[in-house]
Amino acid sequence: MADTDTAKLTIGGKEIDLPIMKPSVGPNVVDIRKLYAQGDIFTYDPGFTSTAACSSTITYIDGDKGELLYRGYPIEGLADKSHFLECCYLLLYGELPSAGELEDFESRVTRHTMIHEQMHNFFRGFRRDAHPMAIMVGVVGAMSAFYHDSTDIGDPWQREVASIRMIAKMPTIAAMAYKYSIGQPFVYPKNSHDYAGNFLHMCFSVPAEEYVVDPILSRAMDRIMMLHADHEQNASTSTVRLASSSGANPFASIAAGIACLWGPAHGGANQACLEMLQQIGTVDRIPEYIARAKDKDDPFRLMGFGHRVYKNFDPRAKVMKQSADEVLGLLGIENNETLKVAKELERIALEDPYFVDKKLYPNVDFYSGIILEAMGFPTSMFTPIFALSRTVGWISQWKEMIADPEQKIGRPRQRYMGAPRREYIEIEDR
């Protein structure tokens, strides 16, 4: 089908031709940009679930096939053969790097992980019991007050500098938010560690003793980051695009994405999954909760099973299961009742016809939650880890939007259901 094909819409006897645009992969798109001008009518699509708000070359999802592509590469292959910073390069620049390009990129990221020393004082303005996501929203937004030389979105070089800074500093900010919440001193990054290992070092090391990053845990964290790096036009990505469409600086736009991700319907899924496992409590109570999950009249729902987008299976879950098995094999679950519940629940879900027939397989949130719990992260840190992982996706989408000549400031329409025009009534006459 060529882009010259059209769809015909008849409104009040008037026929309007709407161009049909063909993507490289996926459903065709009806171009409705001139619909209001030609037909004096809007479309109605709450949640934009049937609306393509942009053209993008970054990520593609086929929910029916259970497929996730980063720049055309299946996520399973990348998770098996690549690592997070190489995926960052791929998402940012569109192609896999050469050895020299990767070395240069890794060096630039590694040497920008420290934050401005004055920002330490900014952390101390928060209460000790502040949620790490609240701290991240504030600190990332405040980066524009410290890094004035990378806020001009019209300058390609400043956009590049801002991109590297945010990818490099987000793990440091997340780790500092965690350390602050538990009353421990901040830990500076170490250039000798890789990206994921450095984050674990900043979260779990203390000045009193040496911390050795286990390669199995580092690889598992790297995979969590890789699998959450981008996911098409989701709520937080769309928030970043909408905020930046006004010309807002990149730090403010990414802070808006973090705020959106904080919502429990978006970034809080793995936290909700762990809280469900803790609610179940012990292995002997699983049958009770399985029965409740099957009861349509019971409000209880099993979190971490099935996916809104993936109708068959979540391709990321297969990779996460492997990492979960490796991490639990290393750390053991003998002394952790929550992890015992998780493993037994996984076994039942993979065998029970109810779950198999409805394709309610454990998803990426289920396995990532198990891994983070086993590593020792509190549930309050699950969404910050999601945020630092998704930062490269937000930045890639932001850079693409800035360079797209078709993009303009976001301005959704509405179906107004309020009172029509009426005249003001003087107070003594009411």
mmCIF file of N, CA, C and O in Angstrom, residues 11 19 47 105 134 143 163 205 234 237 251 266-267 323 385 389:
data_model
loop_
_atom_site.group_PDB
_atom_site.id
_atom_site.type_symbol
_atom_site.label_atom_id
_atom_site.label_comp_id
_atom_site.label_asym_id
_atom_site.label_seq_id
_atom_site.Cartn_x
_atom_site.Cartn_y
_atom_site.Cartn_z
ATOM 1 N N ILE A 11 -19.381 12.710 6.830
ATOM 2 C CA ILE A 11 -19.928 13.436 7.975
ATOM 3 C C ILE A 11 -21.012 14.376 7.470
ATOM 4 O O ILE A 11 -20.721 15.319 6.728
ATOM 5 N N PRO A 19 -5.634 10.619 4.220
ATOM 6 C CA PRO A 19 -4.509 9.818 3.740
ATOM 7 C C PRO A 19 -4.199 8.658 4.682
ATOM 8 O O PRO A 19 -4.316 8.780 5.905
ATOM 9 N N GLY A 47 -6.812 8.185 26.516
ATOM 10 C CA GLY A 47 -5.629 7.358 26.690
ATOM 11 C C GLY A 47 -4.805 7.211 25.427
ATOM 12 O O GLY A 47 -3.733 6.598 25.452
ATOM 13 N N PHE A 105 32.321 5.876 23.739
ATOM 14 C CA PHE A 105 31.046 6.134 24.408
ATOM 15 C C PHE A 105 31.109 5.723 25.878
ATOM 16 O O PHE A 105 30.687 6.480 26.767
ATOM 17 N N ALA A 134 10.562 10.824 44.892
ATOM 18 C CA ALA A 134 10.351 12.249 45.143
ATOM 19 C C ALA A 134 11.676 13.002 45.061
ATOM 20 O O ALA A 134 11.765 14.102 44.495
ATOM 21 N N MET A 143 18.970 19.799 37.966
ATOM 22 C CA MET A 143 20.227 19.732 37.205
ATOM 23 C C MET A 143 20.369 20.915 36.253
ATOM 24 O O MET A 143 21.481 21.353 35.954
ATOM 25 N N SER A 163 22.576 14.595 27.028
ATOM 26 C CA SER A 163 22.254 13.167 26.939
ATOM 27 C C SER A 163 23.259 12.339 27.727
ATOM 28 O O SER A 163 22.885 11.467 28.526
ATOM 29 N N SER A 205 28.018 -0.383 49.081
ATOM 30 C CA SER A 205 29.302 -0.278 49.774
ATOM 31 C C SER A 205 29.218 0.770 50.882
ATOM 32 O O SER A 205 28.375 1.673 50.841
ATOM 33 N N ASN A 234 4.968 4.775 25.650
ATOM 34 C CA ASN A 234 4.231 4.545 26.891
ATOM 35 C C ASN A 234 3.934 5.868 27.592
ATOM 36 O O ASN A 234 4.261 6.944 27.083
ATOM 37 N N THR A 237 7.138 8.049 28.482
ATOM 38 C CA THR A 237 7.790 8.516 27.264
ATOM 39 C C THR A 237 6.955 9.597 26.593
ATOM 40 O O THR A 237 7.485 10.616 26.120
ATOM 41 N N PHE A 251 16.508 18.474 31.193
ATOM 42 C CA PHE A 251 16.442 18.006 32.576
ATOM 43 C C PHE A 251 15.018 18.109 33.115
ATOM 44 O O PHE A 251 14.543 17.211 33.812
ATOM 45 N N HIS A 266 2.042 2.496 36.214
ATOM 46 C CA HIS A 266 3.112 2.478 35.220
ATOM 47 C C HIS A 266 4.371 1.837 35.802
ATOM 48 O O HIS A 266 4.620 0.664 35.621
ATOM 49 N N GLY A 267 5.147 2.615 36.534
ATOM 50 C CA GLY A 267 6.438 2.121 37.005
ATOM 51 C C GLY A 267 6.382 1.303 38.280
ATOM 52 O O GLY A 267 7.379 0.715 38.683
ATOM 53 N N SER A 323 17.987 -14.799 34.598
ATOM 54 C CA SER A 323 18.743 -14.036 35.587
ATOM 55 C C SER A 323 18.235 -14.296 37.004
ATOM 56 O O SER A 323 19.021 -14.386 37.950
ATOM 57 N N ILE A 385 15.037 2.448 40.103
ATOM 58 C CA ILE A 385 15.871 1.633 39.220
ATOM 59 C C ILE A 385 15.255 1.565 37.825
ATOM 60 O O ILE A 385 15.958 1.598 36.806
ATOM 61 N N SER A 389 16.979 3.120 34.356
ATOM 62 C CA SER A 389 17.057 2.246 33.184
ATOM 63 C C SER A 389 16.384 2.886 31.974
ATOM 64 O O SER A 389 16.877 2.774 30.841
#
